[in-house]
mmCIF file with all atom_site columns, C-alpha atoms and ligand atoms in Angstrom:
data_model
loop_
_atom_site.group_PDB
_atom_site.id
_atom_site.type_symbol
_atom_site.label_atom_id
_atom_site.label_alt_id
_atom_site.label_comp_id
_atom_site.label_asym_id
_atom_site.label_entity_id
_atom_site.label_seq_id
_atom_site.pdbx_PDB_ins_code
_atom_site.Cartn_x
_atom_site.Cartn_y
_atom_site.Cartn_z
_atom_site.occupancy
_atom_site.B_iso_or_equiv
_atom_site.pdbx_formal_charge
_atom_site.auth_seq_id
_atom_site.auth_comp_id
_atom_site.auth_asym_id
_atom_site.auth_atom_id
_atom_site.pdbx_PDB_model_num
ATOM   1   C  CA  . MET A 1 1   ? 24.939  -156.315 -156.761 1.00 46.00 ? 1   MET A CA  1
ATOM   2   C  CA  . ASP A 1 2   ? 21.672  -155.410 -158.504 1.00 51.00 ? 2   ASP A CA  1
ATOM   3   C  CA  . ILE A 1 3   ? 19.060  -154.737 -155.825 1.00 62.00 ? 3   ILE A CA  1
ATOM   4   C  CA  . ASN A 1 4   ? 15.496  -153.986 -156.888 1.00 73.00 ? 4   ASN A CA  1
ATOM   5   C  CA  . ARG A 1 5   ? 14.337  -151.443 -154.348 1.00 83.00 ? 5   ARG A CA  1
ATOM   6   C  CA  . LYS A 1 6   ? 11.222  -150.376 -156.245 1.00 92.00 ? 6   LYS A CA  1
ATOM   7   C  CA  . ILE A 1 7   ? 7.707   -150.847 -154.924 1.00 95.00 ? 7   ILE A CA  1
ATOM   8   C  CA  . ALA A 1 8   ? 4.587   -151.307 -157.080 1.00 96.00 ? 8   ALA A CA  1
ATOM   9   C  CA  . PRO A 1 9   ? 1.098   -149.878 -156.483 1.00 97.00 ? 9   PRO A CA  1
ATOM   10  C  CA  . LYS A 1 10  ? -1.699  -152.128 -155.258 1.00 98.00 ? 10  LYS A CA  1
ATOM   11  C  CA  . ARG A 1 11  ? -5.219  -152.151 -156.710 1.00 97.00 ? 11  ARG A CA  1
ATOM   12  C  CA  . TYR A 1 12  ? -8.400  -151.576 -154.704 1.00 98.00 ? 12  TYR A CA  1
ATOM   13  C  CA  . ASP A 1 13  ? -12.066 -152.230 -155.411 1.00 97.00 ? 13  ASP A CA  1
ATOM   14  C  CA  . PHE A 1 14  ? -13.326 -148.637 -155.213 1.00 98.00 ? 14  PHE A CA  1
ATOM   15  C  CA  . LYS A 1 15  ? -16.659 -149.664 -156.772 1.00 97.00 ? 15  LYS A CA  1
ATOM   16  C  CA  . SER A 1 16  ? -17.468 -151.465 -153.516 1.00 97.00 ? 16  SER A CA  1
ATOM   17  C  CA  . VAL A 1 17  ? -17.395 -148.189 -151.540 1.00 98.00 ? 17  VAL A CA  1
ATOM   18  C  CA  . GLU A 1 18  ? -20.744 -146.533 -150.835 1.00 97.00 ? 18  GLU A CA  1
ATOM   19  C  CA  . ASN A 1 19  ? -21.321 -142.773 -150.453 1.00 97.00 ? 19  ASN A CA  1
ATOM   20  C  CA  . ILE A 1 20  ? -17.779 -141.850 -151.508 1.00 98.00 ? 20  ILE A CA  1
ATOM   21  C  CA  . SER A 1 21  ? -17.609 -141.325 -155.281 1.00 97.00 ? 21  SER A CA  1
ATOM   22  C  CA  . SER A 1 22  ? -15.317 -143.085 -157.735 1.00 96.00 ? 22  SER A CA  1
ATOM   23  C  CA  . ASP A 1 23  ? -13.999 -139.682 -158.791 1.00 97.00 ? 23  ASP A CA  1
ATOM   24  C  CA  . GLN A 1 24  ? -13.047 -138.833 -155.180 1.00 98.00 ? 24  GLN A CA  1
ATOM   25  C  CA  . LEU A 1 25  ? -11.360 -142.203 -154.695 1.00 98.00 ? 25  LEU A CA  1
ATOM   26  C  CA  . GLN A 1 26  ? -9.591  -142.178 -158.076 1.00 98.00 ? 26  GLN A CA  1
ATOM   27  C  CA  . GLN A 1 27  ? -8.194  -138.697 -157.458 1.00 97.00 ? 27  GLN A CA  1
ATOM   28  C  CA  . HIS A 1 28  ? -7.026  -139.873 -154.041 1.00 98.00 ? 28  HIS A CA  1
ATOM   29  C  CA  . TYR A 1 29  ? -5.451  -142.950 -155.611 1.00 98.00 ? 29  TYR A CA  1
ATOM   30  C  CA  . LYS A 1 30  ? -3.417  -140.684 -157.909 1.00 98.00 ? 30  LYS A CA  1
ATOM   31  C  CA  . LEU A 1 31  ? -1.839  -139.065 -154.844 1.00 98.00 ? 31  LEU A CA  1
ATOM   32  C  CA  . TYR A 1 32  ? -0.926  -142.554 -153.566 1.00 98.00 ? 32  TYR A CA  1
ATOM   33  C  CA  . ILE A 1 33  ? 0.743   -143.321 -156.920 1.00 98.00 ? 33  ILE A CA  1
ATOM   34  C  CA  . GLY A 1 34  ? 2.639   -140.047 -156.555 1.00 98.00 ? 34  GLY A CA  1
ATOM   35  C  CA  . TYR A 1 35  ? 4.060   -141.176 -153.189 1.00 98.00 ? 35  TYR A CA  1
ATOM   36  C  CA  . ILE A 1 36  ? 5.115   -144.489 -154.720 1.00 98.00 ? 36  ILE A CA  1
ATOM   37  C  CA  . ASN A 1 37  ? 6.865   -142.754 -157.603 1.00 97.00 ? 37  ASN A CA  1
ATOM   38  C  CA  . LYS A 1 38  ? 8.655   -140.343 -155.292 1.00 97.00 ? 38  LYS A CA  1
ATOM   39  C  CA  . PHE A 1 39  ? 9.691   -143.122 -152.933 1.00 97.00 ? 39  PHE A CA  1
ATOM   40  C  CA  . ASN A 1 40  ? 11.066  -145.167 -155.845 1.00 96.00 ? 40  ASN A CA  1
ATOM   41  C  CA  . GLU A 1 41  ? 12.953  -142.116 -157.070 1.00 95.00 ? 41  GLU A CA  1
ATOM   42  C  CA  . ILE A 1 42  ? 14.419  -141.425 -153.616 1.00 95.00 ? 42  ILE A CA  1
ATOM   43  C  CA  . ASN A 1 43  ? 15.188  -145.088 -153.079 1.00 93.00 ? 43  ASN A CA  1
ATOM   44  C  CA  . SER A 1 44  ? 17.224  -145.262 -156.265 1.00 92.00 ? 44  SER A CA  1
ATOM   45  C  CA  . GLU A 1 45  ? 19.531  -142.477 -155.081 1.00 92.00 ? 45  GLU A CA  1
ATOM   46  C  CA  . SER A 1 46  ? 23.144  -143.292 -154.391 1.00 90.00 ? 46  SER A CA  1
ATOM   47  C  CA  . ARG A 1 47  ? 24.000  -144.890 -151.048 1.00 91.00 ? 47  ARG A CA  1
ATOM   48  C  CA  . ASN A 1 48  ? 27.644  -144.024 -151.453 1.00 93.00 ? 48  ASN A CA  1
ATOM   49  C  CA  . ALA A 1 49  ? 28.523  -141.987 -148.342 1.00 94.00 ? 49  ALA A CA  1
ATOM   50  C  CA  . SER A 1 50  ? 31.017  -139.891 -150.283 1.00 94.00 ? 50  SER A CA  1
ATOM   51  C  CA  . ASP A 1 51  ? 28.144  -138.514 -152.428 1.00 94.00 ? 51  ASP A CA  1
ATOM   52  C  CA  . TYR A 1 52  ? 26.896  -136.562 -149.400 1.00 94.00 ? 52  TYR A CA  1
ATOM   53  C  CA  . PRO A 1 53  ? 29.874  -134.467 -148.348 1.00 91.00 ? 53  PRO A CA  1
ATOM   54  C  CA  . ASP A 1 54  ? 27.868  -131.428 -147.259 1.00 91.00 ? 54  ASP A CA  1
ATOM   55  C  CA  . SER A 1 55  ? 25.334  -133.137 -144.956 1.00 94.00 ? 55  SER A CA  1
ATOM   56  C  CA  . ASN A 1 56  ? 23.922  -130.354 -142.842 1.00 95.00 ? 56  ASN A CA  1
ATOM   57  C  CA  . PRO A 1 57  ? 20.809  -130.212 -140.608 1.00 95.00 ? 57  PRO A CA  1
ATOM   58  C  CA  . THR A 1 58  ? 19.600  -126.851 -142.030 1.00 96.00 ? 58  THR A CA  1
ATOM   59  C  CA  . TYR A 1 59  ? 19.827  -127.694 -145.730 1.00 96.00 ? 59  TYR A CA  1
ATOM   60  C  CA  . SER A 1 60  ? 21.627  -130.437 -147.588 1.00 96.00 ? 60  SER A CA  1
ATOM   61  C  CA  . LYS A 1 61  ? 21.005  -133.182 -150.134 1.00 95.00 ? 61  LYS A CA  1
ATOM   62  C  CA  . MET A 1 62  ? 21.080  -135.834 -147.393 1.00 96.00 ? 62  MET A CA  1
ATOM   63  C  CA  . ARG A 1 63  ? 18.577  -133.907 -145.234 1.00 96.00 ? 63  ARG A CA  1
ATOM   64  C  CA  . CYS A 1 64  ? 16.128  -133.507 -148.158 1.00 96.00 ? 64  CYS A CA  1
ATOM   65  C  CA  . LEU A 1 65  ? 16.549  -137.168 -149.016 1.00 96.00 ? 65  LEU A CA  1
ATOM   66  C  CA  . LYS A 1 66  ? 15.865  -138.412 -145.480 1.00 96.00 ? 66  LYS A CA  1
ATOM   67  C  CA  . LEU A 1 67  ? 12.829  -136.160 -144.919 1.00 96.00 ? 67  LEU A CA  1
ATOM   68  C  CA  . GLY A 1 68  ? 11.385  -137.074 -148.309 1.00 97.00 ? 68  GLY A CA  1
ATOM   69  C  CA  . GLU A 1 69  ? 12.046  -140.773 -147.784 1.00 96.00 ? 69  GLU A CA  1
ATOM   70  C  CA  . SER A 1 70  ? 10.060  -141.094 -144.537 1.00 96.00 ? 70  SER A CA  1
ATOM   71  C  CA  . TYR A 1 71  ? 7.279   -138.796 -145.806 1.00 97.00 ? 71  TYR A CA  1
ATOM   72  C  CA  . ALA A 1 72  ? 6.844   -140.747 -149.044 1.00 97.00 ? 72  ALA A CA  1
ATOM   73  C  CA  . LEU A 1 73  ? 7.105   -144.247 -147.559 1.00 97.00 ? 73  LEU A CA  1
ATOM   74  C  CA  . ASP A 1 74  ? 4.776   -143.437 -144.658 1.00 97.00 ? 74  ASP A CA  1
ATOM   75  C  CA  . GLY A 1 75  ? 2.419   -141.934 -147.255 1.00 98.00 ? 75  GLY A CA  1
ATOM   76  C  CA  . VAL A 1 76  ? 2.452   -145.183 -149.251 1.00 98.00 ? 76  VAL A CA  1
ATOM   77  C  CA  . LYS A 1 77  ? 1.936   -147.438 -146.231 1.00 98.00 ? 77  LYS A CA  1
ATOM   78  C  CA  . LEU A 1 78  ? -0.835  -145.366 -144.659 1.00 98.00 ? 78  LEU A CA  1
ATOM   79  C  CA  . HIS A 1 79  ? -2.752  -145.089 -147.949 1.00 98.00 ? 79  HIS A CA  1
ATOM   80  C  CA  . GLU A 1 80  ? -2.513  -148.856 -148.513 1.00 98.00 ? 80  GLU A CA  1
ATOM   81  C  CA  . LEU A 1 81  ? -3.828  -149.555 -145.007 1.00 98.00 ? 81  LEU A CA  1
ATOM   82  C  CA  . TYR A 1 82  ? -6.582  -146.961 -145.530 1.00 98.00 ? 82  TYR A CA  1
ATOM   83  C  CA  . PHE A 1 83  ? -7.731  -148.172 -148.967 1.00 98.00 ? 83  PHE A CA  1
ATOM   84  C  CA  . GLU A 1 84  ? -7.640  -151.772 -147.754 1.00 98.00 ? 84  GLU A CA  1
ATOM   85  C  CA  . ASN A 1 85  ? -9.895  -151.131 -144.740 1.00 98.00 ? 85  ASN A CA  1
ATOM   86  C  CA  . LEU A 1 86  ? -12.196 -148.791 -146.720 1.00 98.00 ? 86  LEU A CA  1
ATOM   87  C  CA  . THR A 1 87  ? -13.056 -151.173 -149.574 1.00 98.00 ? 87  THR A CA  1
ATOM   88  C  CA  . ASN A 1 88  ? -15.235 -154.328 -149.639 1.00 97.00 ? 88  ASN A CA  1
ATOM   89  C  CA  . HIS A 1 89  ? -17.217 -153.578 -146.489 1.00 96.00 ? 89  HIS A CA  1
ATOM   90  C  CA  . SER A 1 90  ? -17.737 -156.462 -144.087 1.00 95.00 ? 90  SER A CA  1
ATOM   91  C  CA  . CYS A 1 91  ? -19.294 -156.757 -140.651 1.00 95.00 ? 91  CYS A CA  1
ATOM   92  C  CA  . CYS A 1 92  ? -18.189 -156.753 -137.756 1.00 96.00 ? 92  CYS A CA  1
ATOM   93  C  CA  . ALA A 1 93  ? -15.451 -156.449 -135.141 1.00 97.00 ? 93  ALA A CA  1
ATOM   94  C  CA  . SER A 1 94  ? -14.340 -159.946 -134.044 1.00 97.00 ? 94  SER A CA  1
ATOM   95  C  CA  . LYS A 1 95  ? -14.882 -161.331 -130.534 1.00 97.00 ? 95  LYS A CA  1
ATOM   96  C  CA  . GLU A 1 96  ? -11.191 -160.665 -129.757 1.00 97.00 ? 96  GLU A CA  1
ATOM   97  C  CA  . LEU A 1 97  ? -11.352 -157.081 -131.019 1.00 98.00 ? 97  LEU A CA  1
ATOM   98  C  CA  . MET A 1 98  ? -14.641 -156.389 -129.227 1.00 98.00 ? 98  MET A CA  1
ATOM   99  C  CA  . ALA A 1 99  ? -13.110 -157.615 -125.951 1.00 98.00 ? 99  ALA A CA  1
ATOM   100 C  CA  . LEU A 1 100 ? -10.231 -155.152 -126.372 1.00 98.00 ? 100 LEU A CA  1
ATOM   101 C  CA  . ILE A 1 101 ? -12.586 -152.315 -127.365 1.00 98.00 ? 101 ILE A CA  1
ATOM   102 C  CA  . ASN A 1 102 ? -14.804 -152.964 -124.323 1.00 98.00 ? 102 ASN A CA  1
ATOM   103 C  CA  . ARG A 1 103 ? -11.766 -153.106 -122.045 1.00 98.00 ? 103 ARG A CA  1
ATOM   104 C  CA  . ASP A 1 104 ? -9.953  -150.028 -123.416 1.00 98.00 ? 104 ASP A CA  1
ATOM   105 C  CA  . PHE A 1 105 ? -12.821 -147.838 -124.700 1.00 98.00 ? 105 PHE A CA  1
ATOM   106 C  CA  . ILE A 1 106 ? -15.783 -148.763 -122.426 1.00 97.00 ? 106 ILE A CA  1
ATOM   107 C  CA  . ASN A 1 107 ? -17.944 -150.069 -125.305 1.00 98.00 ? 107 ASN A CA  1
ATOM   108 C  CA  . TYR A 1 108 ? -18.178 -150.110 -129.108 1.00 98.00 ? 108 TYR A CA  1
ATOM   109 C  CA  . ASP A 1 109 ? -20.355 -146.987 -129.454 1.00 98.00 ? 109 ASP A CA  1
ATOM   110 C  CA  . ASN A 1 110 ? -18.039 -145.018 -127.205 1.00 98.00 ? 110 ASN A CA  1
ATOM   111 C  CA  . PHE A 1 111 ? -15.018 -146.210 -129.216 1.00 98.00 ? 111 PHE A CA  1
ATOM   112 C  CA  . ILE A 1 112 ? -16.612 -145.058 -132.483 1.00 98.00 ? 112 ILE A CA  1
ATOM   113 C  CA  . GLU A 1 113 ? -17.448 -141.655 -130.996 1.00 98.00 ? 113 GLU A CA  1
ATOM   114 C  CA  . TYR A 1 114 ? -13.898 -141.314 -129.609 1.00 98.00 ? 114 TYR A CA  1
ATOM   115 C  CA  . PHE A 1 115 ? -12.404 -142.320 -132.989 1.00 98.00 ? 115 PHE A CA  1
ATOM   116 C  CA  . LYS A 1 116 ? -14.621 -139.800 -134.810 1.00 98.00 ? 116 LYS A CA  1
ATOM   117 C  CA  . ASN A 1 117 ? -13.687 -137.031 -132.365 1.00 98.00 ? 117 ASN A CA  1
ATOM   118 C  CA  . ALA A 1 118 ? -9.984  -137.787 -132.876 1.00 98.00 ? 118 ALA A CA  1
ATOM   119 C  CA  . ALA A 1 119 ? -10.578 -137.688 -136.654 1.00 98.00 ? 119 ALA A CA  1
ATOM   120 C  CA  . LEU A 1 120 ? -12.094 -134.215 -136.319 1.00 98.00 ? 120 LEU A CA  1
ATOM   121 C  CA  . ALA A 1 121 ? -9.153  -133.041 -134.233 1.00 98.00 ? 121 ALA A CA  1
ATOM   122 C  CA  . MET A 1 122 ? -6.336  -134.096 -136.571 1.00 97.00 ? 122 MET A CA  1
ATOM   123 C  CA  . ARG A 1 123 ? -5.105  -132.745 -139.926 1.00 97.00 ? 123 ARG A CA  1
ATOM   124 C  CA  . GLY A 1 124 ? -3.802  -135.942 -141.509 1.00 97.00 ? 124 GLY A CA  1
ATOM   125 C  CA  . TRP A 1 125 ? -4.593  -139.320 -140.048 1.00 98.00 ? 125 TRP A CA  1
ATOM   126 C  CA  . VAL A 1 126 ? -6.322  -141.110 -137.219 1.00 98.00 ? 126 VAL A CA  1
ATOM   127 C  CA  . ILE A 1 127 ? -5.235  -144.674 -136.559 1.00 98.00 ? 127 ILE A CA  1
ATOM   128 C  CA  . LEU A 1 128 ? -6.421  -147.377 -134.193 1.00 98.00 ? 128 LEU A CA  1
ATOM   129 C  CA  . THR A 1 129 ? -3.372  -149.365 -133.129 1.00 98.00 ? 129 THR A CA  1
ATOM   130 C  CA  . ILE A 1 130 ? -2.471  -152.033 -130.621 1.00 98.00 ? 130 ILE A CA  1
ATOM   131 C  CA  . ASP A 1 131 ? 0.714   -151.249 -128.776 1.00 97.00 ? 131 ASP A CA  1
ATOM   132 C  CA  . PRO A 1 132 ? 3.102   -154.075 -127.864 1.00 95.00 ? 132 PRO A CA  1
ATOM   133 C  CA  . LEU A 1 133 ? 4.332   -152.413 -124.655 1.00 95.00 ? 133 LEU A CA  1
ATOM   134 C  CA  . THR A 1 134 ? 0.912   -152.684 -123.025 1.00 94.00 ? 134 THR A CA  1
ATOM   135 C  CA  . ASP A 1 135 ? -1.074  -154.849 -125.474 1.00 94.00 ? 135 ASP A CA  1
ATOM   136 C  CA  . SER A 1 136 ? -3.732  -152.161 -125.329 1.00 97.00 ? 136 SER A CA  1
ATOM   137 C  CA  . LEU A 1 137 ? -5.576  -150.240 -128.038 1.00 98.00 ? 137 LEU A CA  1
ATOM   138 C  CA  . LEU A 1 138 ? -4.578  -146.669 -128.843 1.00 98.00 ? 138 LEU A CA  1
ATOM   139 C  CA  . VAL A 1 139 ? -6.102  -144.087 -131.144 1.00 98.00 ? 139 VAL A CA  1
ATOM   140 C  CA  . ILE A 1 140 ? -3.169  -142.185 -132.616 1.00 97.00 ? 140 ILE A CA  1
ATOM   141 C  CA  . GLY A 1 141 ? -3.544  -138.797 -134.296 1.00 97.00 ? 141 GLY A CA  1
ATOM   142 C  CA  . CYS A 1 142 ? -1.102  -137.633 -136.983 1.00 96.00 ? 142 CYS A CA  1
ATOM   143 C  CA  . ASP A 1 143 ? -0.973  -134.207 -138.627 1.00 96.00 ? 143 ASP A CA  1
ATOM   144 C  CA  . ALA A 1 144 ? 1.127   -135.596 -141.498 1.00 94.00 ? 144 ALA A CA  1
ATOM   145 C  CA  . HIS A 1 145 ? 2.262   -139.025 -142.712 1.00 93.00 ? 145 HIS A CA  1
ATOM   146 C  CA  . ASP A 1 146 ? 5.492   -138.798 -140.747 1.00 92.00 ? 146 ASP A CA  1
ATOM   147 C  CA  . VAL A 1 147 ? 4.363   -136.707 -137.780 1.00 92.00 ? 147 VAL A CA  1
ATOM   148 C  CA  . GLY A 1 148 ? 2.869   -138.304 -134.674 1.00 91.00 ? 148 GLY A CA  1
ATOM   149 C  CA  . ALA A 1 149 ? 3.459   -141.985 -135.406 1.00 90.00 ? 149 ALA A CA  1
ATOM   150 C  CA  . ILE A 1 150 ? 4.296   -144.259 -132.490 1.00 94.00 ? 150 ILE A CA  1
ATOM   151 C  CA  . TRP A 1 151 ? 7.050   -146.723 -133.298 1.00 95.00 ? 151 TRP A CA  1
ATOM   152 C  CA  . ASN A 1 152 ? 6.105   -150.376 -133.295 1.00 94.00 ? 152 ASN A CA  1
ATOM   153 C  CA  . SER A 1 153 ? 2.441   -149.684 -132.543 1.00 96.00 ? 153 SER A CA  1
ATOM   154 C  CA  . TYR A 1 154 ? 0.558   -152.054 -134.864 1.00 97.00 ? 154 TYR A CA  1
ATOM   155 C  CA  . PRO A 1 155 ? -2.049  -150.359 -137.138 1.00 98.00 ? 155 PRO A CA  1
ATOM   156 C  CA  . LEU A 1 156 ? -5.524  -151.917 -137.147 1.00 98.00 ? 156 LEU A CA  1
ATOM   157 C  CA  . LEU A 1 157 ? -7.827  -149.247 -138.605 1.00 98.00 ? 157 LEU A CA  1
ATOM   158 C  CA  . VAL A 1 158 ? -6.603  -146.258 -140.622 1.00 98.00 ? 158 VAL A CA  1
ATOM   159 C  CA  . LEU A 1 159 ? -8.594  -143.156 -141.617 1.00 98.00 ? 159 LEU A CA  1
ATOM   160 C  CA  . ASP A 1 160 ? -7.261  -140.415 -143.889 1.00 98.00 ? 160 ASP A CA  1
ATOM   161 C  CA  . VAL A 1 161 ? -8.617  -137.008 -142.822 1.00 98.00 ? 161 VAL A CA  1
ATOM   162 C  CA  . TYR A 1 162 ? -6.565  -134.794 -145.130 1.00 97.00 ? 162 TYR A CA  1
ATOM   163 C  CA  . GLU A 1 163 ? -8.912  -132.509 -147.084 1.00 97.00 ? 163 GLU A CA  1
ATOM   164 C  CA  . HIS A 1 164 ? -7.930  -134.280 -150.313 1.00 97.00 ? 164 HIS A CA  1
ATOM   165 C  CA  . ALA A 1 165 ? -9.656  -137.419 -148.978 1.00 98.00 ? 165 ALA A CA  1
ATOM   166 C  CA  . TYR A 1 166 ? -13.128 -135.850 -148.984 1.00 98.00 ? 166 TYR A CA  1
ATOM   167 C  CA  . MET A 1 167 ? -13.316 -132.279 -150.450 1.00 98.00 ? 167 MET A CA  1
ATOM   168 C  CA  . ILE A 1 168 ? -14.596 -133.368 -153.889 1.00 98.00 ? 168 ILE A CA  1
ATOM   169 C  CA  . ASP A 1 169 ? -17.612 -135.154 -152.370 1.00 98.00 ? 169 ASP A CA  1
ATOM   170 C  CA  . PHE A 1 170 ? -18.188 -133.439 -149.054 1.00 98.00 ? 170 PHE A CA  1
ATOM   171 C  CA  . GLY A 1 171 ? -16.714 -129.940 -149.341 1.00 98.00 ? 171 GLY A CA  1
ATOM   172 C  CA  . ILE A 1 172 ? -15.680 -128.967 -145.834 1.00 97.00 ? 172 ILE A CA  1
ATOM   173 C  CA  . ASP A 1 173 ? -18.175 -131.328 -144.161 1.00 98.00 ? 173 ASP A CA  1
ATOM   174 C  CA  . ARG A 1 174 ? -15.624 -133.643 -142.623 1.00 98.00 ? 174 ARG A CA  1
ATOM   175 C  CA  . LYS A 1 175 ? -18.213 -135.148 -140.255 1.00 98.00 ? 175 LYS A CA  1
ATOM   176 C  CA  . ALA A 1 176 ? -20.248 -136.493 -143.181 1.00 98.00 ? 176 ALA A CA  1
ATOM   177 C  CA  . TYR A 1 177 ? -17.104 -138.026 -144.698 1.00 98.00 ? 177 TYR A CA  1
ATOM   178 C  CA  . ILE A 1 178 ? -16.142 -139.675 -141.395 1.00 98.00 ? 178 ILE A CA  1
ATOM   179 C  CA  . ASN A 1 179 ? -19.655 -141.133 -141.072 1.00 98.00 ? 179 ASN A CA  1
ATOM   180 C  CA  . ALA A 1 180 ? -19.408 -142.515 -144.621 1.00 98.00 ? 180 ALA A CA  1
ATOM   181 C  CA  . PHE A 1 181 ? -16.011 -144.019 -143.804 1.00 98.00 ? 181 PHE A CA  1
ATOM   182 C  CA  . ILE A 1 182 ? -17.332 -145.743 -140.655 1.00 98.00 ? 182 ILE A CA  1
ATOM   183 C  CA  . LYS A 1 183 ? -20.182 -147.344 -142.658 1.00 97.00 ? 183 LYS A CA  1
ATOM   184 C  CA  . ASN A 1 184 ? -17.716 -148.694 -145.236 1.00 98.00 ? 184 ASN A CA  1
ATOM   185 C  CA  . ILE A 1 185 ? -15.181 -150.278 -142.858 1.00 98.00 ? 185 ILE A CA  1
ATOM   186 C  CA  . ASN A 1 186 ? -14.027 -153.719 -143.912 1.00 98.00 ? 186 ASN A CA  1
ATOM   187 C  CA  . TRP A 1 187 ? -13.962 -155.290 -140.442 1.00 98.00 ? 187 TRP A CA  1
ATOM   188 C  CA  . ASN A 1 188 ? -12.554 -158.565 -141.805 1.00 98.00 ? 188 ASN A CA  1
ATOM   189 C  CA  . VAL A 1 189 ? -9.397  -156.666 -142.690 1.00 98.00 ? 189 VAL A CA  1
ATOM   190 C  CA  . VAL A 1 190 ? -9.232  -155.024 -139.259 1.00 98.00 ? 190 VAL A CA  1
ATOM   191 C  CA  . ASN A 1 191 ? -9.840  -158.370 -137.511 1.00 98.00 ? 191 ASN A CA  1
ATOM   192 C  CA  . LYS A 1 192 ? -7.149  -160.014 -139.635 1.00 98.00 ? 192 LYS A CA  1
ATOM   193 C  CA  . ARG A 1 193 ? -4.623  -157.320 -138.673 1.00 98.00 ? 193 ARG A CA  1
ATOM   194 C  CA  . LEU A 1 194 ? -5.375  -157.924 -134.981 1.00 98.00 ? 194 LEU A CA  1
ATOM   195 C  CA  . GLN A 1 195 ? -4.934  -161.672 -135.529 1.00 98.00 ? 195 GLN A CA  1
ATOM   196 C  CA  . GLN A 1 196 ? -1.584  -161.062 -137.239 1.00 97.00 ? 196 GLN A CA  1
ATOM   197 C  CA  . TYR A 1 197 ? -0.485  -158.999 -134.239 1.00 97.00 ? 197 TYR A CA  1
ATOM   198 C  CA  . LEU A 1 198 ? -1.629  -161.694 -131.768 1.00 96.00 ? 198 LEU A CA  1
ATOM   199 C  CA  . ASN A 1 199 ? 0.138   -164.421 -133.796 1.00 95.00 ? 199 ASN A CA  1
ATOM   200 C  CA  . MET A 1 200 ? 3.317   -162.357 -133.851 1.00 92.00 ? 200 MET A CA  1
ATOM   201 C  CA  . LYS A 1 201 ? 3.177   -161.829 -130.063 1.00 89.00 ? 201 LYS A CA  1
ATOM   202 C  CA  . ASN A 1 202 ? 2.532   -165.540 -129.580 1.00 87.00 ? 202 ASN A CA  1
ATOM   203 C  CA  . SER A 1 203 ? 5.494   -166.627 -131.670 1.00 87.00 ? 203 SER A CA  1
ATOM   204 C  CA  . GLN A 1 204 ? 7.727   -164.127 -129.843 1.00 85.00 ? 204 GLN A CA  1
ATOM   205 C  CA  . MET A 1 205 ? 6.640   -165.657 -126.521 1.00 82.00 ? 205 MET A CA  1
ATOM   206 C  CA  . GLN A 1 206 ? 7.283   -169.179 -127.824 1.00 84.00 ? 206 GLN A CA  1
ATOM   207 C  CA  . MET A 1 207 ? 10.755  -168.165 -129.014 1.00 81.00 ? 207 MET A CA  1
ATOM   208 C  CA  . ARG A 1 208 ? 11.576  -166.662 -125.582 1.00 82.00 ? 208 ARG A CA  1
ATOM   209 C  CA  . LYS A 1 209 ? 10.508  -169.943 -123.916 1.00 80.00 ? 209 LYS A CA  1
ATOM   210 C  CA  . TYR A 1 210 ? 13.169  -171.861 -125.856 1.00 78.00 ? 210 TYR A CA  1
ATOM   211 C  CA  . GLN A 1 211 ? 15.981  -169.320 -125.440 1.00 74.00 ? 211 GLN A CA  1
HETATM 212 FE FE1 . LIG B 2 .   ? -4.570  -139.266 -148.606 1.00 63.63 ? 301 LIG B FE1 1
#
């Protein structure tokens, strides 16, 4: 059976972003393409179990493959979420999102300050999610694409804080980069993600009713 397991890069309107240069964003985009290429390469590897006779948790082909696979695919997904909520700025958090922010983070200004502080504390990513176990908002910090993620927590707002995301424009001034990011947020995208989560929860509840 011929299965196409390759993924293709998405395009983003970097010209719409203010105070982060095209050069910075284009260089960043090249890293994203690199993750796609590596994932496609890994994903085309054999899935014949007999091709991995020496699988070993210290060093083996299978171990390298599995570590590279999650690193590359998480890298692709996080960058897509990031570029999507960074481009084509739109105002503002929806009524539904504001209600959750006010409930879980006191108020909007406090949420933004908390999010910025988390972004200063991490080495890779800071992500606002809504978690299905409690239906509450979380700000998750990750030191790498595949380190610190919480399974099944639904990403709403994603910020890349790796140095490569801002060094060309901001040097080591991460605070200035974070402030520029906040001003560029495409809230329509964030609101839509929350709506997708709420729709998913709703249909799960409906399905349970008829089981
Ligand atoms: Fe990045």
